[in-house]
PDB file of C-alpha atoms in Angstrom:
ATOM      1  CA  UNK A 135      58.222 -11.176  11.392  1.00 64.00           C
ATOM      2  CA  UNK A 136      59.343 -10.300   7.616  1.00 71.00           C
ATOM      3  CA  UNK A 137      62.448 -11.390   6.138  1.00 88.00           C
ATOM      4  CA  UNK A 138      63.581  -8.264   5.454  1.00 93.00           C
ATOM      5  CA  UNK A 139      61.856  -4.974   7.081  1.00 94.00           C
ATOM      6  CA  UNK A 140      61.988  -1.283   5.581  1.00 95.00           C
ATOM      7  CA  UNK A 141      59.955   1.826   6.245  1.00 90.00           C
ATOM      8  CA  UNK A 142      57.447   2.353   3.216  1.00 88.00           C
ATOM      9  CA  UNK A 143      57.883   5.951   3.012  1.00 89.00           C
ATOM     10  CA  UNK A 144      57.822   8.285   1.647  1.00 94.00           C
ATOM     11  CA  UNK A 145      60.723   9.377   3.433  1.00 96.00           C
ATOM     12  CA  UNK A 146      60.788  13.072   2.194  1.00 97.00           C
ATOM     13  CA  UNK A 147      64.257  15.138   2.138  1.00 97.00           C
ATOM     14  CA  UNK A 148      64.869  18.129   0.869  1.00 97.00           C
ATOM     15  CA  UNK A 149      67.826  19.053  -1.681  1.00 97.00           C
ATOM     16  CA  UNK A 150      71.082  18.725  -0.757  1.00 97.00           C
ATOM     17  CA  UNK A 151      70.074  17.167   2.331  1.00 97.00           C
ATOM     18  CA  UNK A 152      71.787  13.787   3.540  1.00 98.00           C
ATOM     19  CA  UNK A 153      68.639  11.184   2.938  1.00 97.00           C
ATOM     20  CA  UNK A 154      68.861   8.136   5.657  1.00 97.00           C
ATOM     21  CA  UNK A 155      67.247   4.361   4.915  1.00 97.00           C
ATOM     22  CA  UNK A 156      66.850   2.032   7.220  1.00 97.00           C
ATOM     23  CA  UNK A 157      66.261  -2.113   7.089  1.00 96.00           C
ATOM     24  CA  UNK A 158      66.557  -4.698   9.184  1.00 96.00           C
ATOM     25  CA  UNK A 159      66.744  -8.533   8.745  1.00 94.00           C
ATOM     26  CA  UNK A 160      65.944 -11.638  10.375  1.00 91.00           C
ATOM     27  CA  UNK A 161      68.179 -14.063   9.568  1.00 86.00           C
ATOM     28  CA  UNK A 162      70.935 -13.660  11.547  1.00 84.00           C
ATOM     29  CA  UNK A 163      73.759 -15.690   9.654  1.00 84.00           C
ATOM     30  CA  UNK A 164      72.915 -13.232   6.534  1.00 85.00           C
ATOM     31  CA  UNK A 165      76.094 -13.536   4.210  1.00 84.00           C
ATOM     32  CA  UNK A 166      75.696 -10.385   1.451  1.00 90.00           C
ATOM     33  CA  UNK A 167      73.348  -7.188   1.483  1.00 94.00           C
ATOM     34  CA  UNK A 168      72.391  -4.995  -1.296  1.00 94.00           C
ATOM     35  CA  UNK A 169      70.874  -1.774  -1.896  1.00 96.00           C
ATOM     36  CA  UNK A 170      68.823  -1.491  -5.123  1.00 96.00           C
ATOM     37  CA  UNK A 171      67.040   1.800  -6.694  1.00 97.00           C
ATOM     38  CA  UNK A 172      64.190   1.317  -8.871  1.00 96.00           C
ATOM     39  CA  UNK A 173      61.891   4.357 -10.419  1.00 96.00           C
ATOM     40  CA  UNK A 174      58.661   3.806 -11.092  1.00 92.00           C
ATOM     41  CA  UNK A 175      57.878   0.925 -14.209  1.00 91.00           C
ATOM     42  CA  UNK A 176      61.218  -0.011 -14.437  1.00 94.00           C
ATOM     43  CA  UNK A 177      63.750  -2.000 -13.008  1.00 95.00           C
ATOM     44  CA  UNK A 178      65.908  -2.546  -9.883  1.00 95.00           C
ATOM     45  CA  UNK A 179      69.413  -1.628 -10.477  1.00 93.00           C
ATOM     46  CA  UNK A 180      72.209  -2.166  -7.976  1.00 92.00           C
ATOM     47  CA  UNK A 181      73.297   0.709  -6.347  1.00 94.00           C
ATOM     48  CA  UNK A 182      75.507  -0.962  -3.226  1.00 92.00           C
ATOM     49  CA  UNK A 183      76.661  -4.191  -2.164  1.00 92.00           C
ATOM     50  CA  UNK A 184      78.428  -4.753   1.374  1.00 94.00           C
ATOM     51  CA  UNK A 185      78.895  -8.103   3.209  1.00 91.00           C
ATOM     52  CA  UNK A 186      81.418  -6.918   6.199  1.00 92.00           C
ATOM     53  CA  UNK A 187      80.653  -5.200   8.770  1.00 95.00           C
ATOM     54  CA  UNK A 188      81.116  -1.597   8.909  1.00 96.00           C
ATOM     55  CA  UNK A 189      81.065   1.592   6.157  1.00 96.00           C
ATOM     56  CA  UNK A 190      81.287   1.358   2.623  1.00 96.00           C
ATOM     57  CA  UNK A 191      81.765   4.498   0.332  1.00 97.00           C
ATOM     58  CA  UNK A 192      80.878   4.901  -3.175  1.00 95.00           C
ATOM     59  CA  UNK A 193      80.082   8.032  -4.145  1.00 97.00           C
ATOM     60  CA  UNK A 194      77.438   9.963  -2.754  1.00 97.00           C
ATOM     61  CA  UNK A 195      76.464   6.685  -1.554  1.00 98.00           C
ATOM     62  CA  UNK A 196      77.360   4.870   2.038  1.00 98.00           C
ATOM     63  CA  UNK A 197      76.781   1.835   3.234  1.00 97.00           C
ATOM     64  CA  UNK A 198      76.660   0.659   6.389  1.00 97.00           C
ATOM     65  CA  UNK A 199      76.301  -2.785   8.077  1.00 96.00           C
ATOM     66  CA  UNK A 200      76.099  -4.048  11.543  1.00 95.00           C
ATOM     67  CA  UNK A 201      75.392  -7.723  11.360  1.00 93.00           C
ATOM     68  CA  UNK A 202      75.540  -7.704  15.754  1.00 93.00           C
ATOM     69  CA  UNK A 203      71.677  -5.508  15.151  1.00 94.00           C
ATOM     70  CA  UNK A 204      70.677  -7.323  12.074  1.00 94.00           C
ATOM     71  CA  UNK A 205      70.854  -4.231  10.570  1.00 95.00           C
ATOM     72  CA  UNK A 206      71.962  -2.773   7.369  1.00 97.00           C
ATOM     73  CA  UNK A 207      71.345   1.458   6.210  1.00 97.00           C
ATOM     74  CA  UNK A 208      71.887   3.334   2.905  1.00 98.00           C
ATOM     75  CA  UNK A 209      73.040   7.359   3.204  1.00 98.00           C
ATOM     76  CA  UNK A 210      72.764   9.000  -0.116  1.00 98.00           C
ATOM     77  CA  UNK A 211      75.312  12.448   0.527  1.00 98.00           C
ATOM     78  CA  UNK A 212      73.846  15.774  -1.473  1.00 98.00           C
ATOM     79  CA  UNK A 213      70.190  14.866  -2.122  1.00 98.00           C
ATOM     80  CA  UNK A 214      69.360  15.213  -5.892  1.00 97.00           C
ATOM     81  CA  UNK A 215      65.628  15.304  -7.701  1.00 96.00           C
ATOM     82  CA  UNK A 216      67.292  12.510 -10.091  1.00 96.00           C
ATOM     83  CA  UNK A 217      67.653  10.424  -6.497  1.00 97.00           C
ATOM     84  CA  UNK A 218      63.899  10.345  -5.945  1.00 97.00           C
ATOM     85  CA  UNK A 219      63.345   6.343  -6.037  1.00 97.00           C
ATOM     86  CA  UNK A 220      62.075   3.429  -4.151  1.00 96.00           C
ATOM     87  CA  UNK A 221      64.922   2.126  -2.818  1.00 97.00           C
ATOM     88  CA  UNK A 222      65.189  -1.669  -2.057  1.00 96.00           C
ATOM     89  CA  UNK A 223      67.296  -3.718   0.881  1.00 96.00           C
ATOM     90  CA  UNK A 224      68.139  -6.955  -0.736  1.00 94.00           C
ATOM     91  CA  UNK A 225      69.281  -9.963   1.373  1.00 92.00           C
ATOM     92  CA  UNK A 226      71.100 -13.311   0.571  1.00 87.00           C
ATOM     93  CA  UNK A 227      70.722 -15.666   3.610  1.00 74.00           C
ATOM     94  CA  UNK A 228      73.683 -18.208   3.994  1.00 70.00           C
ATOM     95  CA  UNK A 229      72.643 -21.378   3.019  1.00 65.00           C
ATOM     96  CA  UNK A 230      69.881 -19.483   0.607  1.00 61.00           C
ATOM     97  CA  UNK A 231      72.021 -20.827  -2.669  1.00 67.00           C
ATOM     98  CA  UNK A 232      72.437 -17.490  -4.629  1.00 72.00           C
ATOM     99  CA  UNK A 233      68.736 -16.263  -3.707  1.00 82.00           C
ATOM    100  CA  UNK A 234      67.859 -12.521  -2.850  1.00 88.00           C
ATOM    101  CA  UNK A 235      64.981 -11.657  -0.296  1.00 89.00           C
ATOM    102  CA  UNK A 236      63.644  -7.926  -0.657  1.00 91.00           C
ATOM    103  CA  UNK A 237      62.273  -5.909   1.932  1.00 93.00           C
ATOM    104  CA  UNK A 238      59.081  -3.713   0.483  1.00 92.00           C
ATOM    105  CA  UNK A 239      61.230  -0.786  -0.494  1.00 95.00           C
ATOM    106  CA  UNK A 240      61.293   2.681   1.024  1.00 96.00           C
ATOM    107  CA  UNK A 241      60.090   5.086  -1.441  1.00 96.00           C
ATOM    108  CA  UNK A 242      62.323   8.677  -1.332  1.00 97.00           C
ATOM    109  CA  UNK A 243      60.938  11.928  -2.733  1.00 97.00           C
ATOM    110  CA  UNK A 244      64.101  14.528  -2.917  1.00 97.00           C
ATOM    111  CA  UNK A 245      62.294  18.139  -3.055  1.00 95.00           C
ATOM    112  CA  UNK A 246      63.278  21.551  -4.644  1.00 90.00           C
TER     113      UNK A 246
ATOM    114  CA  UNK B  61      79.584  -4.556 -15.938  1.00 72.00           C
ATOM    115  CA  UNK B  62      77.031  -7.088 -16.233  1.00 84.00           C
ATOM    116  CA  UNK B  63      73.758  -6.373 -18.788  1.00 91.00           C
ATOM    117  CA  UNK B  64      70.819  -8.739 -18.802  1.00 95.00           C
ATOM    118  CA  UNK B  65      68.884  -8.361 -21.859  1.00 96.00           C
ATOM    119  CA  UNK B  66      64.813  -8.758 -21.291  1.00 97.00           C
ATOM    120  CA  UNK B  67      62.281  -9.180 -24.201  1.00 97.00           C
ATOM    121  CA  UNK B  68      60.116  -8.226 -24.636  1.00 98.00           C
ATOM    122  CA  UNK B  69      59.579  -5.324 -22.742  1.00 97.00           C
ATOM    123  CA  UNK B  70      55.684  -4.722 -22.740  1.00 97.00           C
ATOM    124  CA  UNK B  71      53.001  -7.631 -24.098  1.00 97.00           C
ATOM    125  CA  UNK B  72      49.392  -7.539 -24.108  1.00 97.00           C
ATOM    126  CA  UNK B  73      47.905 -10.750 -24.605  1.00 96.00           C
ATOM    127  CA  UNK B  74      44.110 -12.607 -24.560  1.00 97.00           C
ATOM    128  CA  UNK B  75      43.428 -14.563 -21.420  1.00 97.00           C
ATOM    129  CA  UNK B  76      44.099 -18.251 -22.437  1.00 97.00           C
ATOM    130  CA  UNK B  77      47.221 -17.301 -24.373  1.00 97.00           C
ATOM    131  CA  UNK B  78      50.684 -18.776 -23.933  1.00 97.00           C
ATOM    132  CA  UNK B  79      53.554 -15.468 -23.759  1.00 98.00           C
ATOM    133  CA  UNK B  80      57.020 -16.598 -23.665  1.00 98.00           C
ATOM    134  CA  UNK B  81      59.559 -13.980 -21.968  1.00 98.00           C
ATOM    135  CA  UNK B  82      63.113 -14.273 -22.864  1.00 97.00           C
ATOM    136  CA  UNK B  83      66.186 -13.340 -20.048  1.00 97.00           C
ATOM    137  CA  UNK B  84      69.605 -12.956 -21.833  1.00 96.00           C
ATOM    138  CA  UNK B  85      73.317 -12.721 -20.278  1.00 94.00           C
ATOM    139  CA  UNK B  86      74.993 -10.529 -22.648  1.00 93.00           C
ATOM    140  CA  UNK B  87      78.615 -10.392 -21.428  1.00 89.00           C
ATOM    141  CA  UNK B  88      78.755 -13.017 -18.681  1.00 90.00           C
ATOM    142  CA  UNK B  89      77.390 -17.063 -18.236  1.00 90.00           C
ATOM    143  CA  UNK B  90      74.707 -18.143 -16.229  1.00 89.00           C
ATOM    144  CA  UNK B  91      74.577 -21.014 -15.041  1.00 88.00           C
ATOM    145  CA  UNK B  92      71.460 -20.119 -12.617  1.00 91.00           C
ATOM    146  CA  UNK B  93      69.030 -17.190 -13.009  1.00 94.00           C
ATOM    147  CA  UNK B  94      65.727 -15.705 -11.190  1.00 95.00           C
ATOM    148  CA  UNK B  95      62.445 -14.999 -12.158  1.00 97.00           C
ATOM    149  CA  UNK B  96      60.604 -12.265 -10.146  1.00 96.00           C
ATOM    150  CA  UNK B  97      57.215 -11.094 -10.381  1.00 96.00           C
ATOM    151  CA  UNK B  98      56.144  -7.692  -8.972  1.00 95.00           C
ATOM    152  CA  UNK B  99      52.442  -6.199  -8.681  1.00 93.00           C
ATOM    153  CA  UNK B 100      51.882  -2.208  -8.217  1.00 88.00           C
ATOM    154  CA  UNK B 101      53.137  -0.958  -4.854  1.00 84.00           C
ATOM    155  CA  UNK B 102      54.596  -4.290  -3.854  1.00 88.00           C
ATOM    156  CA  UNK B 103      58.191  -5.572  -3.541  1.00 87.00           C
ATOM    157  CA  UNK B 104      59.719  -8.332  -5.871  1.00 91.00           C
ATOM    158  CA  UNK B 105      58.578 -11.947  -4.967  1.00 92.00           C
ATOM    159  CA  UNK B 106      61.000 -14.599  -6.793  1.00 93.00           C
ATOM    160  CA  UNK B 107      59.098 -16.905  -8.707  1.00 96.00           C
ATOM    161  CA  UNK B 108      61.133 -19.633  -9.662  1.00 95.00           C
ATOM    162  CA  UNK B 109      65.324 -20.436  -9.574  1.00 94.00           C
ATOM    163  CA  UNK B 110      66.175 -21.251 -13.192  1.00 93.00           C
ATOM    164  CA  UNK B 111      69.088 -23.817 -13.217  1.00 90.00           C
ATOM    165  CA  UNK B 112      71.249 -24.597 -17.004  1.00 89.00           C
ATOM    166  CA  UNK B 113      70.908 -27.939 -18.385  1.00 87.00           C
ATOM    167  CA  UNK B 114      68.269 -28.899 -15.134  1.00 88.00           C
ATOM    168  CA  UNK B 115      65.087 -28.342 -14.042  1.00 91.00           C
ATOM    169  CA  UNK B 116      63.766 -25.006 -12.310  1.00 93.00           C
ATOM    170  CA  UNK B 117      63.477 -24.997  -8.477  1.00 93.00           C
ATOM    171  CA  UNK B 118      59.701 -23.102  -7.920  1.00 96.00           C
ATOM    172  CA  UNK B 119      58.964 -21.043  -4.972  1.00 94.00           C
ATOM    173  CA  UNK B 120      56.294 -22.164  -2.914  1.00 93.00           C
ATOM    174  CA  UNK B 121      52.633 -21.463  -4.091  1.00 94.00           C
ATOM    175  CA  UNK B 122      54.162 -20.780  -7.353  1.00 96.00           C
ATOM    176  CA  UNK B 123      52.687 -23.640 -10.313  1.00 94.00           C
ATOM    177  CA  UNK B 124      55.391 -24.363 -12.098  1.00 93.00           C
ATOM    178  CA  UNK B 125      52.750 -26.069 -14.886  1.00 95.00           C
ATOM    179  CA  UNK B 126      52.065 -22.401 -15.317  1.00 96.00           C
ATOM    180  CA  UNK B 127      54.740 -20.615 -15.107  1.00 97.00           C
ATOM    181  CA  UNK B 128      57.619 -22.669 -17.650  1.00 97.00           C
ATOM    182  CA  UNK B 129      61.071 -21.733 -17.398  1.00 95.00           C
ATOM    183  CA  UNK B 130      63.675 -22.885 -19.580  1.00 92.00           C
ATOM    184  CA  UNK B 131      67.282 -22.931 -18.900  1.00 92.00           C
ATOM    185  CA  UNK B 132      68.763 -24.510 -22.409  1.00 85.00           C
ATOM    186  CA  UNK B 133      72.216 -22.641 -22.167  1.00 91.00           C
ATOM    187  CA  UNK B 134      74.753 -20.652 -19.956  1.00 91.00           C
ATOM    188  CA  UNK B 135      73.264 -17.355 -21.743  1.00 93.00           C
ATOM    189  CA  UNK B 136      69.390 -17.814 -21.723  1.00 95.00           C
ATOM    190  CA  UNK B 137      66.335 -18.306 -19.937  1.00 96.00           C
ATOM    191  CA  UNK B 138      62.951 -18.337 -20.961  1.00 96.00           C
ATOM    192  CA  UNK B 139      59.783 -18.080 -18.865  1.00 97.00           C
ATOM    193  CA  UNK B 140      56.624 -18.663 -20.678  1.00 97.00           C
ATOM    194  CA  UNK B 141      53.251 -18.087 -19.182  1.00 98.00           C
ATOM    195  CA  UNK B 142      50.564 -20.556 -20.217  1.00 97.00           C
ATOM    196  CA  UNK B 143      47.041 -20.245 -20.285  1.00 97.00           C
ATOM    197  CA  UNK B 144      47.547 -16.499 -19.252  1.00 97.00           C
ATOM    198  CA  UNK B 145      44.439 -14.708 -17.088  1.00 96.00           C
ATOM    199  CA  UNK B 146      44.291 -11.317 -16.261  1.00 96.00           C
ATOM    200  CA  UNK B 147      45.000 -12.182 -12.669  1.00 96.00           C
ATOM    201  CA  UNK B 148      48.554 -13.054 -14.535  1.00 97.00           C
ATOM    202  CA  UNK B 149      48.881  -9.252 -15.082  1.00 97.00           C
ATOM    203  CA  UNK B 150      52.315  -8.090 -14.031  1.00 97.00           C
ATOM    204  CA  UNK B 151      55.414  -6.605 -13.998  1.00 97.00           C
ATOM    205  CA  UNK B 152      58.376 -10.468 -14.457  1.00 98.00           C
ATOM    206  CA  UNK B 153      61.620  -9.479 -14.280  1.00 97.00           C
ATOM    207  CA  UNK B 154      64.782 -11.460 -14.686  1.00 97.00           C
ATOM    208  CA  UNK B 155      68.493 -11.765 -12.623  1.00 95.00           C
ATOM    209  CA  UNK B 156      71.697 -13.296 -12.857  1.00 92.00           C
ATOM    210  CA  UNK B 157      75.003 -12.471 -10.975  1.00 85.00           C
ATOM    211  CA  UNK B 158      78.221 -13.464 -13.129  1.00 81.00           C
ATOM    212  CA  UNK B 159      80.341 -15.365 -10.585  1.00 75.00           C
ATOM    213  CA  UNK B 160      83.116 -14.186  -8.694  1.00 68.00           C
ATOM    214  CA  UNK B 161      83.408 -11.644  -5.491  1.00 58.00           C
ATOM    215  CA  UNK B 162      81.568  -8.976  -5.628  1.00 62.00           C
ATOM    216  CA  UNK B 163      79.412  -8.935  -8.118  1.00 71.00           C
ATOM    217  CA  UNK B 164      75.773  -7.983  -7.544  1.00 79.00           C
ATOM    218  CA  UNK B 165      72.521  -8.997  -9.024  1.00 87.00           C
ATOM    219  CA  UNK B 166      71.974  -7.672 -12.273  1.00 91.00           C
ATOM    220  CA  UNK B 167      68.583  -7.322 -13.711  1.00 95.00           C
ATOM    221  CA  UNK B 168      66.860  -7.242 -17.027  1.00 96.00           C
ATOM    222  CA  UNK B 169      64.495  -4.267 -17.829  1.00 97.00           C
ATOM    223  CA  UNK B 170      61.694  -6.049 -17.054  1.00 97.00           C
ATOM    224  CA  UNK B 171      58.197  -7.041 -18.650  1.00 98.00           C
ATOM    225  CA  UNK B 172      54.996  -5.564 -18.352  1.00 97.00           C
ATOM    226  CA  UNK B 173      52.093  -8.193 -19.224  1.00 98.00           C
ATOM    227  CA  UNK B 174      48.803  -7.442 -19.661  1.00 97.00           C
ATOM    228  CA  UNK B 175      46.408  -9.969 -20.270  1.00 97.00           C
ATOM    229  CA  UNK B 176      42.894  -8.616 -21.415  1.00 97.00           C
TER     230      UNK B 176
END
């Protein structure tokens, strides 16, 4: 079982539309979960960080953990072109020091 | 917020060349920062943990006589790829996460080798 599990993609949504992404993790006592964005050739860039359980808002952007399912989703609100990314489920296992594990990424295509 | 500066951003170099790829903290220190590598279609794998003023801590399978990082202050890392084959090819990115409560990962932009 991987560290960190996310649908490849590409999840495909149109405009407007509230896009969904998914990932799950294995180790249970998990401390702090991020959500990174990265276009193609460059970069991740942070988009959301959550460690409690429950929503966070920022934005079109929410958040949402439930450490009970080992489970951990980004909903991006109003679906723009600009938004088409792989997005990335980071994970920083307790006891891990200050050490990330990514999932694969979930790649999002936002259509016209 | 917090910028990592990455240089340089794109090298090509001839297989059994040494390239040497800087990581910066511009507005925070560092006392610890990551080296990822990334191939086409693939997720970031973390190379090595870069520690100031000790030795790196490598992640398994990952020859650290190959792969030299440098921590030699609070602001700068260096990883420097010896003996470079095109195997080596890839996209090395850097992080670092100032201290304090909620403060994310930042990364650098990144650095595409290419060894020919």
């Amino acid at each position: 079982q991987k560290e960190v599990e996310q649908n490849s993609g590409p999840l495909s949504v149109p405009e407007g539309a509230i896009a969904s992404l998914n990932c799950t993790y294995s180790d249970r006592v998990s401390q702090s979960f991020f959500w990174y964005r990265q276009y193609s050739g460059k970069s991740p860039e942070l988009i959301m960080s959550i460690y409690s359980n429950g929503d966070k808002e920022d934005g079109r952007f929410t958040a949402q953990l439930n450490k009970a399912s080992q489970y951990v989703s980004l909903l991006i609100r109003d679906s723009q072109p600009s938004d088409s990314a792989t997005y990335l489920c980071a994970v920083n296992p307790r006891g891990g020091g200050n050490k990330l594990t990514f999932g694969t990424g979930t790649q999002l295509k936002v259509e016209l | 917020g917090a910028v990592v500066s990455q240089h340089p951003s794109r090298v090509i170099c001839k297989s059994g060349t040494s390239v040497k790829i800087e990581c910066r903290s511009l507005d925070f220190q560092a006392t610890t920062m990551f080296w990822y590598r990334q191939f086409p279609k693939q997720s970031l794998m973390l190379m090595a943990t870069s520690n100031e003023g000790s030795k790196a801590t490598y992640e398994q399978g990952v020859e650290k006589d190959k792969f030299l990082i440098n921590h030699a202050s609070l602001t700068l890392s260096t990883l420097t790829v010896t003996s470079a084959h095109p195997e080596d090819s890839s996209f090395y990115i850097c992080s670092a996460r100032p201290t304090g409560e909620g403060h994310g990962y930042t990364f650098g932009s990144g650095t595409r080798l290419t060894v020919v």
